[in-house]
XYZ file of C-alpha atoms in Angstrom:
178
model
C 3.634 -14.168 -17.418
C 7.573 -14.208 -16.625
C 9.957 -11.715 -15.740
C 13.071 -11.024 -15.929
C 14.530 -9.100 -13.005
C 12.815 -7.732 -9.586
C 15.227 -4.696 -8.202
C 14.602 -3.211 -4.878
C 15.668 -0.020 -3.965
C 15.685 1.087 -7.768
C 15.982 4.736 -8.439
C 16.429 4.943 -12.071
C 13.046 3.997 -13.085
C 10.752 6.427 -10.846
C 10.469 8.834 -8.417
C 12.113 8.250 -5.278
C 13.486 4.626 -4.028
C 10.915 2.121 -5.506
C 11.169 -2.081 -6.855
C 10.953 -2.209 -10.368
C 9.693 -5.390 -11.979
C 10.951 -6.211 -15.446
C 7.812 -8.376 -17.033
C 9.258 -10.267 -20.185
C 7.517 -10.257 -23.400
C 7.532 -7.568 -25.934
C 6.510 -7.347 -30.091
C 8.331 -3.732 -30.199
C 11.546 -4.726 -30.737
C 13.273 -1.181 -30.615
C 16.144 -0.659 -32.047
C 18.710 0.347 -29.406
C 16.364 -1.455 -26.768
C 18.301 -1.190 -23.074
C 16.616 -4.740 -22.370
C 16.396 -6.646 -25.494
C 16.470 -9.917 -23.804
C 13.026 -9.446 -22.486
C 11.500 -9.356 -25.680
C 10.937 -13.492 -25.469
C 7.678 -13.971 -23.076
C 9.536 -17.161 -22.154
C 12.349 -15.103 -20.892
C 13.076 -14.900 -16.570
C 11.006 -16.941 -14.394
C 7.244 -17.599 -13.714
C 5.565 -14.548 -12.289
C 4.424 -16.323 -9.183
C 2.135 -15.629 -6.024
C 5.655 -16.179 -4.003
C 7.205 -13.724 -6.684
C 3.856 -11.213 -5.791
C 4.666 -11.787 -1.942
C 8.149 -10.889 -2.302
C 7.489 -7.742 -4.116
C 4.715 -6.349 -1.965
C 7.446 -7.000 0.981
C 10.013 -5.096 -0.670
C 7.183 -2.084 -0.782
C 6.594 -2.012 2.696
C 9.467 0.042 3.982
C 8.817 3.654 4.466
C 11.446 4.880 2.339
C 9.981 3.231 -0.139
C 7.654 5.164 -2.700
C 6.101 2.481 -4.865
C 6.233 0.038 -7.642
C 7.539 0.512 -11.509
C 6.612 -2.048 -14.181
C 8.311 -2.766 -17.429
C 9.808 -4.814 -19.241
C 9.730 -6.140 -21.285
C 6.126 -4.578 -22.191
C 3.807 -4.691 -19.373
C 1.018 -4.004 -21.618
C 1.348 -6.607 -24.214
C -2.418 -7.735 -23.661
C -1.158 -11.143 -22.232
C 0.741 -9.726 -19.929
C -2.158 -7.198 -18.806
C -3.799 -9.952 -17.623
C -1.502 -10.499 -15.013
C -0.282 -6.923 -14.178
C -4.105 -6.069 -13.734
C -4.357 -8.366 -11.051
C -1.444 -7.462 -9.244
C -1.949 -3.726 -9.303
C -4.890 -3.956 -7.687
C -3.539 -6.379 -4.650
C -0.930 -3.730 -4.472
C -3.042 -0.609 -4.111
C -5.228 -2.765 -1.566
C -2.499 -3.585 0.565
C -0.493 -0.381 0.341
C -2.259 2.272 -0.602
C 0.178 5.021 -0.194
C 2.499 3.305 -2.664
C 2.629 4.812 -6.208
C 2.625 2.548 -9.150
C 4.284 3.625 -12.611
C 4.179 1.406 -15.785
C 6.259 1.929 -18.593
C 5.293 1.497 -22.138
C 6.334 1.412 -25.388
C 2.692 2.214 -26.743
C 1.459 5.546 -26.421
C -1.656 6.903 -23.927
C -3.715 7.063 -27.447
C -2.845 3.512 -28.245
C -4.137 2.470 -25.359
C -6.810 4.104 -24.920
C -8.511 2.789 -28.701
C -10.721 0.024 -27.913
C -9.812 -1.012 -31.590
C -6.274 -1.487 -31.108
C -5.985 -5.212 -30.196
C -2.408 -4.884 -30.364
C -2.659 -3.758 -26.671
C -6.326 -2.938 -26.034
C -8.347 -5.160 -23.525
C -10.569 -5.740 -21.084
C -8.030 -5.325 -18.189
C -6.384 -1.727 -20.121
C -8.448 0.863 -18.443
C -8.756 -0.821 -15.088
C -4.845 -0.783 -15.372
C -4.751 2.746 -16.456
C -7.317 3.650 -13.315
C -4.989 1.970 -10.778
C -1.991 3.854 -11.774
C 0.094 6.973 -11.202
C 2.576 7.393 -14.053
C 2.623 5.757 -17.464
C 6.271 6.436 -19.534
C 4.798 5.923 -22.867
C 6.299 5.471 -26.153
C 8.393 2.970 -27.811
C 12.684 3.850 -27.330
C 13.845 5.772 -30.574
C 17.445 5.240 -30.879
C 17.642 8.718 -33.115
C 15.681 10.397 -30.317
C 17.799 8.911 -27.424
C 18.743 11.483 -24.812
C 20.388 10.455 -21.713
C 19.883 14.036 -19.548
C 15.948 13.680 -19.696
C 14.611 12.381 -16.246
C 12.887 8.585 -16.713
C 12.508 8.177 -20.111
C 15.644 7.265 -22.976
C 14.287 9.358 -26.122
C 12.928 12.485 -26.912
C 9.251 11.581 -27.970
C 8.577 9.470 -24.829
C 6.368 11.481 -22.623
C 6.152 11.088 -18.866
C 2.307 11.307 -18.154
C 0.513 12.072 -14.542
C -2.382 9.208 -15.524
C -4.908 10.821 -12.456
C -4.502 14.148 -13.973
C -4.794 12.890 -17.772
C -7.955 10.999 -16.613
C -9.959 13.724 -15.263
C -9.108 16.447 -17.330
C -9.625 14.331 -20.584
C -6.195 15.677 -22.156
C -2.308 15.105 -21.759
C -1.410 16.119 -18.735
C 2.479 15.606 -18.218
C 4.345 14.521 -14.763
C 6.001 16.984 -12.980
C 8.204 14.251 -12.345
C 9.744 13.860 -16.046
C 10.398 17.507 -16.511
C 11.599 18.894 -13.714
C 14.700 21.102 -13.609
């Protein structure tokens, strides 16, 4: 996998002060896309174990709350593959850190084991190790700059914990806030 751009102390894409990596790679192609350049997987640099190291540094400071991934499209299934792995180091090293993914497919996407498009092995695991999924693709005739995390109207912010135990939806208190 490759990415595009590591920020630290990012506070557009999550609660709080967090690093946000940009993964390259994406078959959406929105119209409008923020990040179009990140559509070509052989976009950025190689996603490294240096590149790992550096991030999981950036997360140790107190201030900071945790990780965002996107993209790019973290969960294009080749790109799971790598993500998986790395969420998990990061939970096992820093535990306290939330992790947010962004995505342009949607929870029930994800969720159907048919849907090769971005269903695999590594999908639920993902989904288990996660706070916050920002799912949906970017529709330009939806956009909406005052919502909180998300750029259109039909992207839903989505506490995964919540969504996992209950079975159903359950939105972020993050995305909606007042």
């Amino acid at each position: 996998m490759n990415y595009g751009e590591i920020k630290t102390t990012d506070i557009a894409n999550g609660q709080g002060v967090r690093t946000s990596l940009f993964v390259s790679g994406c078959t959406h192609h929105c119209e409008g896309c923020f990040n179009a350049e990140t559509w070509d997987f052989n976009f950025g640099k190689p996603f490294t174990k240096e590149v790992e190291d550096e991030i999981i540094e950036s997360l140790r400071p107190d201030f900071v709350a945790g990780l965002t991934i996107l993209g790019g499209e973290p969960m294009e299934v080749v790109n799971q593959k790598v993500v998986n792995p790395f969420i998990k180091r990061v939970k096992e090293e820093l535990p306290g850190k939330s992790i947010w993914i962004y995505s342009g497919y949607t929870w029930e996407e994800l969720n159907d084991e048919n849907n090769s498009r971005c269903h695999s092995e590594d999908t639920m695991e993902i989904l288990k190790n996660i706070d916050v999924l920002v799912d949906g693709e970017f529709v330009l005739a939806q956009k909406d700059i005052s919502l909180r995390f998300r750029g259109s109207a039909n992207q839903r912010v989505i506490d995964v914990p919540k969504t996992i135990e209950s079975g159903e939806i359950v939105l972020s208190q993050y995305g909606y806030v007042d």
